[in-house]
Coordinates of C-alpha atoms and ligand atoms in Angstrom, one line a residue:
M1 CA 88.1 146.8 134.1
K2 CA 86.5 143.6 135.3
R3 CA 84.4 144.3 138.3
I4 CA 83.8 140.9 140.0
A5 CA 81.7 139.3 142.7
I6 CA 82.9 136.1 144.3
L7 CA 80.4 133.6 145.6
G8 CA 82.5 131.4 147.9
S9 CA 85.4 133.8 148.4
T10 CA 86.8 131.9 151.4
G11 CA 87.1 128.5 149.7
S12 CA 89.9 127.2 147.6
I13 CA 88.7 128.7 144.3
G14 CA 87.7 131.9 146.0
E15 CA 91.1 132.4 147.5
S16 CA 92.9 131.7 144.2
T17 CA 90.5 134.2 142.5
L18 CA 91.6 136.8 145.1
K19 CA 95.3 136.0 144.3
I20 CA 94.6 136.7 140.7
A21 CA 92.8 140.0 141.6
R22 CA 95.9 140.9 143.7
H23 CA 98.2 140.0 140.8
L24 CA 96.2 141.9 138.2
K25 CA 95.0 144.8 140.4
D26 CA 94.7 147.4 137.7
K27 CA 92.5 145.0 135.6
I28 CA 90.3 143.3 138.2
E29 CA 88.3 145.0 141.0
V30 CA 86.6 142.9 143.7
R31 CA 83.2 144.5 144.3
A32 CA 81.5 141.9 146.4
I33 CA 82.4 138.7 148.3
A34 CA 80.2 136.0 149.8
A35 CA 80.7 132.9 151.9
K36 CA 78.7 130.4 153.9
S37 CA 80.1 131.1 157.4
N38 CA 83.8 131.7 157.6
I39 CA 83.7 135.3 158.8
D40 CA 87.3 135.4 160.0
K41 CA 88.5 135.0 156.5
L42 CA 85.8 137.3 155.1
E43 CA 86.9 140.0 157.5
Q44 CA 90.5 139.8 156.4
Q45 CA 89.4 139.8 152.7
A46 CA 87.1 142.8 153.3
R47 CA 89.9 144.8 155.0
E48 CA 92.2 144.1 152.0
F49 CA 89.8 144.5 149.1
S50 CA 87.2 146.9 150.5
P51 CA 84.2 145.4 148.6
E52 CA 80.9 147.3 148.3
L53 CA 78.9 144.4 149.6
I54 CA 79.6 141.3 151.7
A55 CA 77.2 138.4 152.2
V56 CA 77.3 135.7 154.8
F57 CA 74.8 132.8 154.4
D58 CA 74.7 132.1 158.2
E59 CA 72.6 134.9 159.7
D60 CA 74.2 135.0 163.1
K61 CA 77.7 135.1 161.6
A62 CA 76.5 137.9 159.3
L63 CA 75.4 140.0 162.3
E64 CA 78.8 139.4 164.0
L65 CA 80.7 140.4 160.9
Q66 CA 78.6 143.6 160.6
K67 CA 79.7 144.5 164.1
R68 CA 83.3 143.8 163.3
L69 CA 83.1 145.9 160.1
P70 CA 80.8 148.8 160.8
N71 CA 81.9 150.7 157.7
H72 CA 81.0 147.9 155.3
R73 CA 77.6 146.6 154.2
V74 CA 76.9 143.0 155.3
V75 CA 73.9 141.1 154.1
A76 CA 72.7 137.7 155.2
G77 CA 71.0 134.4 154.1
M78 CA 70.1 133.3 150.6
E79 CA 68.8 136.8 149.8
G80 CA 72.2 138.1 150.7
L81 CA 74.0 135.7 148.4
K82 CA 71.5 136.7 145.6
A83 CA 72.2 140.4 146.3
V84 CA 75.9 139.8 145.8
A85 CA 75.1 137.9 142.6
G86 CA 73.0 140.7 141.2
L87 CA 75.0 143.7 142.4
A88 CA 74.6 146.5 139.8
S89 CA 78.3 147.5 139.7
V90 CA 79.5 143.9 139.0
N91 CA 79.9 142.6 135.4
M92 CA 81.2 139.1 136.3
V93 CA 80.3 136.7 139.0
V94 CA 82.7 133.9 140.0
S95 CA 80.5 131.1 141.1
A96 CA 82.6 129.0 143.5
M97 CA 80.3 127.9 146.3
T98 CA 80.0 124.1 146.6
G99 CA 76.7 122.3 146.5
T100 CA 73.2 123.6 146.0
L101 CA 74.0 126.6 148.1
G102 CA 75.7 127.9 145.0
L103 CA 72.9 127.0 142.6
E104 CA 70.3 129.8 143.4
P105 CA 72.7 132.7 143.5
T106 CA 74.3 131.5 140.2
L107 CA 70.9 131.5 138.6
A108 CA 70.3 135.0 140.1
A109 CA 73.5 136.2 138.5
I110 CA 72.6 134.9 135.1
K111 CA 69.1 136.4 135.4
A112 CA 70.8 139.7 136.3
G113 CA 72.8 139.5 133.0
K114 CA 76.2 138.9 134.6
D115 CA 78.9 136.9 132.9
I116 CA 79.7 133.8 135.0
G117 CA 83.0 132.2 135.8
L118 CA 81.7 128.8 136.7
A119 CA 83.4 126.6 139.3
N120 CA 80.1 125.4 140.9
K121 CA 79.1 122.2 139.2
E122 CA 75.6 122.0 140.6
A123 CA 74.0 124.5 138.2
L124 CA 74.9 122.4 135.1
I125 CA 74.5 118.9 136.6
S126 CA 71.1 119.4 138.1
G127 CA 69.6 121.8 135.7
G128 CA 71.8 121.8 132.6
G129 CA 69.1 122.3 130.0
L130 CA 67.4 125.1 132.0
V131 CA 70.7 126.9 132.7
T132 CA 72.0 126.8 129.2
A133 CA 68.7 128.1 127.9
L134 CA 68.8 130.9 130.4
V135 CA 72.4 131.8 129.5
K136 CA 71.4 132.0 125.8
E137 CA 68.3 134.1 126.6
K138 CA 70.2 136.5 128.7
G139 CA 73.2 136.6 126.3
V140 CA 75.7 136.2 129.1
K141 CA 79.1 134.4 128.8
L142 CA 79.5 131.1 130.8
L143 CA 83.2 130.8 131.3
P144 CA 84.4 127.5 132.7
I145 CA 86.8 127.7 135.7
D146 CA 87.2 123.9 136.1
S147 CA 90.7 123.1 134.7
E148 CA 89.4 120.4 132.3
H149 CA 86.6 122.6 130.9
S150 CA 88.8 125.6 130.7
A151 CA 91.2 123.4 128.7
I152 CA 88.5 122.2 126.3
F153 CA 87.2 125.8 126.0
Q154 CA 90.7 127.0 125.0
C155 CA 91.1 124.1 122.5
L156 CA 87.8 125.1 120.9
N157 CA 88.8 128.7 120.4
G158 CA 88.0 129.6 116.8
E159 CA 87.0 126.1 115.9
D160 CA 83.8 125.0 114.4
R161 CA 81.9 122.9 117.0
S162 CA 80.6 120.6 114.2
A163 CA 84.2 119.5 113.6
I164 CA 84.5 118.0 117.1
K165 CA 85.0 114.2 116.9
R166 CA 85.3 113.8 120.7
L167 CA 86.3 115.5 123.9
I168 CA 88.9 113.7 126.0
I169 CA 88.8 114.7 129.7
T170 CA 91.9 113.8 131.7
A171 CA 91.7 112.5 135.2
S172 CA 94.6 112.2 137.6
G173 CA 93.0 108.9 138.9
G174 CA 93.2 110.2 142.4
P175 CA 95.2 108.7 145.3
F176 CA 93.8 105.2 144.9
K177 CA 94.2 104.5 141.2
N178 CA 96.4 101.5 141.9
H179 CA 94.5 100.1 144.9
T180 CA 93.0 96.6 144.6
K181 CA 89.3 96.2 145.4
E182 CA 90.2 94.8 148.8
Q183 CA 92.4 97.8 149.6
L184 CA 89.6 100.1 148.7
H185 CA 87.6 98.8 151.7
N186 CA 89.9 100.4 154.2
I187 CA 90.3 104.0 153.2
S188 CA 90.7 106.6 155.9
V189 CA 89.5 110.2 155.5
D190 CA 93.1 111.4 155.6
Q191 CA 94.1 109.1 152.8
A192 CA 91.1 110.3 150.7
L193 CA 92.1 113.9 151.3
N194 CA 95.7 113.4 150.2
H195 CA 95.3 114.2 146.4
P196 CA 98.5 113.4 144.4
T197 CA 98.5 116.5 142.1
W198 CA 95.8 119.0 142.9
R199 CA 95.2 121.1 146.1
M200 CA 91.4 121.6 146.5
G201 CA 88.6 121.8 149.0
P202 CA 87.7 118.5 150.9
K203 CA 84.4 117.7 149.1
I204 CA 85.9 117.8 145.6
T205 CA 89.1 116.0 146.8
V206 CA 87.0 113.1 148.0
D207 CA 85.0 113.2 144.7
S208 CA 88.4 113.0 142.9
S209 CA 89.3 109.9 144.9
T210 CA 86.0 108.1 143.9
L211 CA 86.2 109.5 140.3
M212 CA 82.7 111.0 140.9
N213 CA 84.4 114.4 140.2
K214 CA 85.3 113.1 136.7
G215 CA 81.8 111.8 136.2
L216 CA 80.3 115.2 137.1
E217 CA 82.8 116.8 134.7
V218 CA 81.6 114.6 131.9
I219 CA 78.0 115.9 132.5
E220 CA 79.3 119.5 132.8
A221 CA 81.2 119.2 129.5
H222 CA 78.1 117.8 127.8
W223 CA 76.1 120.9 128.7
L224 CA 78.9 123.5 128.3
F225 CA 79.9 122.4 124.9
G226 CA 76.7 120.8 123.6
V227 CA 78.6 117.5 122.8
S228 CA 76.7 114.2 123.2
L229 CA 77.8 111.8 125.9
D230 CA 79.0 109.1 123.5
K231 CA 81.6 111.7 122.3
I232 CA 83.1 112.4 125.7
D233 CA 85.8 110.1 126.9
V234 CA 87.8 110.0 130.1
V235 CA 91.5 109.0 130.2
V236 CA 93.6 108.7 133.4
H237 CA 96.7 110.9 133.2
P238 CA 98.4 110.8 136.6
Q239 CA 100.7 113.7 136.0
S240 CA 97.8 116.2 135.4
I241 CA 99.8 118.2 132.9
I242 CA 97.5 117.8 130.0
H243 CA 94.2 119.3 131.4
S244 CA 92.1 117.9 128.6
L245 CA 92.0 117.5 124.8
V246 CA 89.7 117.8 121.8
E247 CA 90.0 115.4 118.9
F248 CA 88.6 116.8 115.6
V249 CA 87.1 115.0 112.6
D250 CA 90.3 115.3 110.7
C251 CA 92.0 113.2 113.5
S252 CA 94.0 116.2 114.7
M253 CA 94.1 116.6 118.4
I254 CA 94.5 119.9 120.4
A255 CA 95.5 119.6 124.0
Q256 CA 95.9 122.3 126.7
M257 CA 98.8 121.9 129.1
G258 CA 100.2 123.6 132.1
E259 CA 101.0 123.3 135.8
P260 CA 98.3 121.6 137.8
N261 CA 97.2 124.8 139.5
M262 CA 93.8 126.5 139.4
M263 CA 95.4 130.0 139.0
V264 CA 95.7 129.4 135.3
P265 CA 92.1 128.5 134.4
I266 CA 90.7 131.2 136.9
Q267 CA 92.9 133.9 135.3
Y268 CA 91.8 132.8 131.8
A269 CA 88.1 133.1 132.8
L270 CA 88.8 136.5 134.4
T271 CA 90.7 138.0 131.5
Y272 CA 88.9 136.2 128.6
P273 CA 89.3 136.8 125.7
D274 CA 92.6 138.4 126.5
R275 CA 95.7 136.6 127.9
L276 CA 97.7 138.5 130.5
P277 CA 101.0 137.6 132.1
G278 CA 100.6 134.7 134.6
V279 CA 102.4 133.9 137.8
F280 CA 104.4 130.8 136.9
Q281 CA 108.0 130.2 135.7
N282 CA 108.6 128.5 132.4
F283 CA 107.3 125.0 132.3
D284 CA 110.1 122.5 132.8
F285 CA 109.6 119.7 130.1
I286 CA 112.7 117.8 131.3
K287 CA 111.6 117.6 134.9
N288 CA 108.1 116.6 133.6
G289 CA 109.6 114.2 131.1
T290 CA 107.0 111.4 131.5
L291 CA 103.3 111.8 130.6
Q292 CA 101.3 108.6 131.1
F293 CA 97.8 107.5 130.1
F294 CA 95.6 104.7 131.3
A295 CA 92.0 103.6 130.9
P296 CA 89.7 104.4 133.8
D297 CA 88.4 101.4 135.7
F298 CA 84.6 101.6 135.9
D299 CA 84.4 98.6 138.1
R300 CA 86.7 99.7 141.0
F301 CA 85.4 103.3 140.6
R302 CA 81.7 102.8 140.3
C303 CA 80.9 106.5 140.6
L304 CA 82.2 107.2 137.2
K305 CA 79.9 104.7 135.7
L306 CA 77.0 105.9 137.8
A307 CA 77.5 109.4 136.5
Y308 CA 77.5 108.3 132.8
D309 CA 74.3 106.2 133.5
A310 CA 72.7 109.2 135.2
A311 CA 73.6 111.5 132.3
K312 CA 72.2 109.1 129.7
K313 CA 68.9 108.7 131.6
G314 CA 68.7 112.4 132.2
G315 CA 65.7 114.1 133.9
T316 CA 66.0 114.3 137.6
L317 CA 68.6 111.6 137.9
P318 CA 71.9 113.6 137.5
G319 CA 70.8 116.2 140.0
Y320 CA 69.6 113.5 142.4
M321 CA 72.9 111.7 142.1
N322 CA 74.9 114.8 142.6
A323 CA 73.0 115.9 145.8
A324 CA 72.9 112.4 147.2
N325 CA 76.6 112.1 146.6
E326 CA 77.3 115.3 148.3
V327 CA 75.5 114.1 151.5
L328 CA 77.3 110.8 151.3
V329 CA 80.7 112.5 151.0
H330 CA 80.0 114.6 154.0
R331 CA 78.9 111.5 155.9
F332 CA 82.2 109.9 155.0
L333 CA 84.2 113.0 156.1
D334 CA 82.3 112.8 159.4
K335 CA 83.4 109.2 159.6
Q336 CA 79.8 107.9 159.6
I337 CA 80.2 105.7 156.5
S338 CA 83.2 104.1 154.7
W339 CA 84.7 105.3 151.5
S340 CA 83.3 102.3 149.5
D341 CA 79.8 103.0 151.1
I342 CA 79.7 106.2 149.0
S343 CA 79.3 104.4 145.7
H344 CA 77.3 101.4 147.2
K345 CA 74.7 103.6 148.8
L346 CA 74.6 105.9 145.9
E347 CA 73.9 103.1 143.5
N348 CA 71.1 101.8 145.7
L349 CA 69.6 105.2 146.0
M350 CA 69.7 105.8 142.2
Q351 CA 68.1 102.5 141.5
R352 CA 65.2 103.4 143.7
H353 CA 64.8 106.9 142.3
S354 CA 61.9 107.3 139.9
V355 CA 63.2 109.6 137.1
Q356 CA 61.0 112.7 136.4
R357 CA 61.3 115.5 133.8
V358 CA 63.0 118.7 135.0
S359 CA 60.9 121.6 133.6
S360 CA 61.6 124.4 136.1
F361 CA 64.1 125.5 138.7
E362 CA 61.5 124.6 141.4
D363 CA 61.8 121.0 140.1
V364 CA 65.6 121.2 140.5
I365 CA 65.4 122.5 144.1
A366 CA 62.7 120.0 145.0
N367 CA 64.6 117.1 143.5
D368 CA 67.7 118.2 145.4
K369 CA 65.8 118.2 148.7
V370 CA 64.5 114.7 148.2
A371 CA 67.9 113.4 147.3
R372 CA 69.5 115.0 150.4
K373 CA 66.8 113.6 152.7
E374 CA 67.1 110.1 151.3
A375 CA 70.9 110.1 151.3
A376 CA 71.0 111.2 154.9
L377 CA 69.0 108.1 155.9
A378 CA 70.6 105.6 153.5
Ligands
LIG401 MG1 88.3 119.6 137.4

């Protein structure tokens, strides 16, 4: 029996995780749930799954939820999130909170020796070296939930890592892949939120439209699989059927394919190393008769280039970029800045940032705070 805690149970990945738990109820038990502030959804989830512990980051909302659920234990704040992450009865934590909010509880879960289903990108982008060292020290499994990384993880099953020639991460290209530079100046929030193939939360959907999401995934893959950046390529594949590939030294390529739906990678992380019956019909190759591939345009989509640059420079730069980008994306969603401002402002901020070494998690958090402050004023 997998006994899981979900950090971010009210978000898109959290809800899909609960769908899997419903679908595999004799294999997966939901012991704890946590969210930032959506107590209406948490209340519903608590009534359905009866978790042992519920955490709400927002302290007032936590009090209100405790009143609504007198027979449940509700905890609050960052300490509450960490309590969920370290709960004794849990053996796997699904880390699905966006942003830095998810970083500390994810580290707490690793320190407590829990296996991690990783959807939160923060941990690896801002502190990849520290996190992978901690994972090794604690002997926990770090199972990717991101579809691309789940794909690569599956392609590498039973393979010798030294036989990897390169990783090829596919990108849908987002809703603006065919826009000219001029058209990219007049993007509305609604247009950016209208992703052609994937249904996801708003932050990651905007990141997909700028290709920053792909850039972050390149950095994630670098840390997860220990592959150098010059061996990680991105190819635009608008149909999102091939979720990523590995090319080996003998020039053989293994790809992982399926419906563009997060249920598949989440279920694989939850049932790993087993495979259990999924929820989809047989894949229709005839209906999906065309698979296309294009080169990414690093000029129109600067964010992808910025992410490669940040990863190559290393130190505080990837974490700085990630946190600054998050603030800029929220400013775009709040209609304070334009879509193209995201990459322009980010590039300026990154040029001004003086790169430092990251030698502790305190460094990671401090760097994150600086980035947020600077990006809010940029
Ligand atoms: Mg992805």
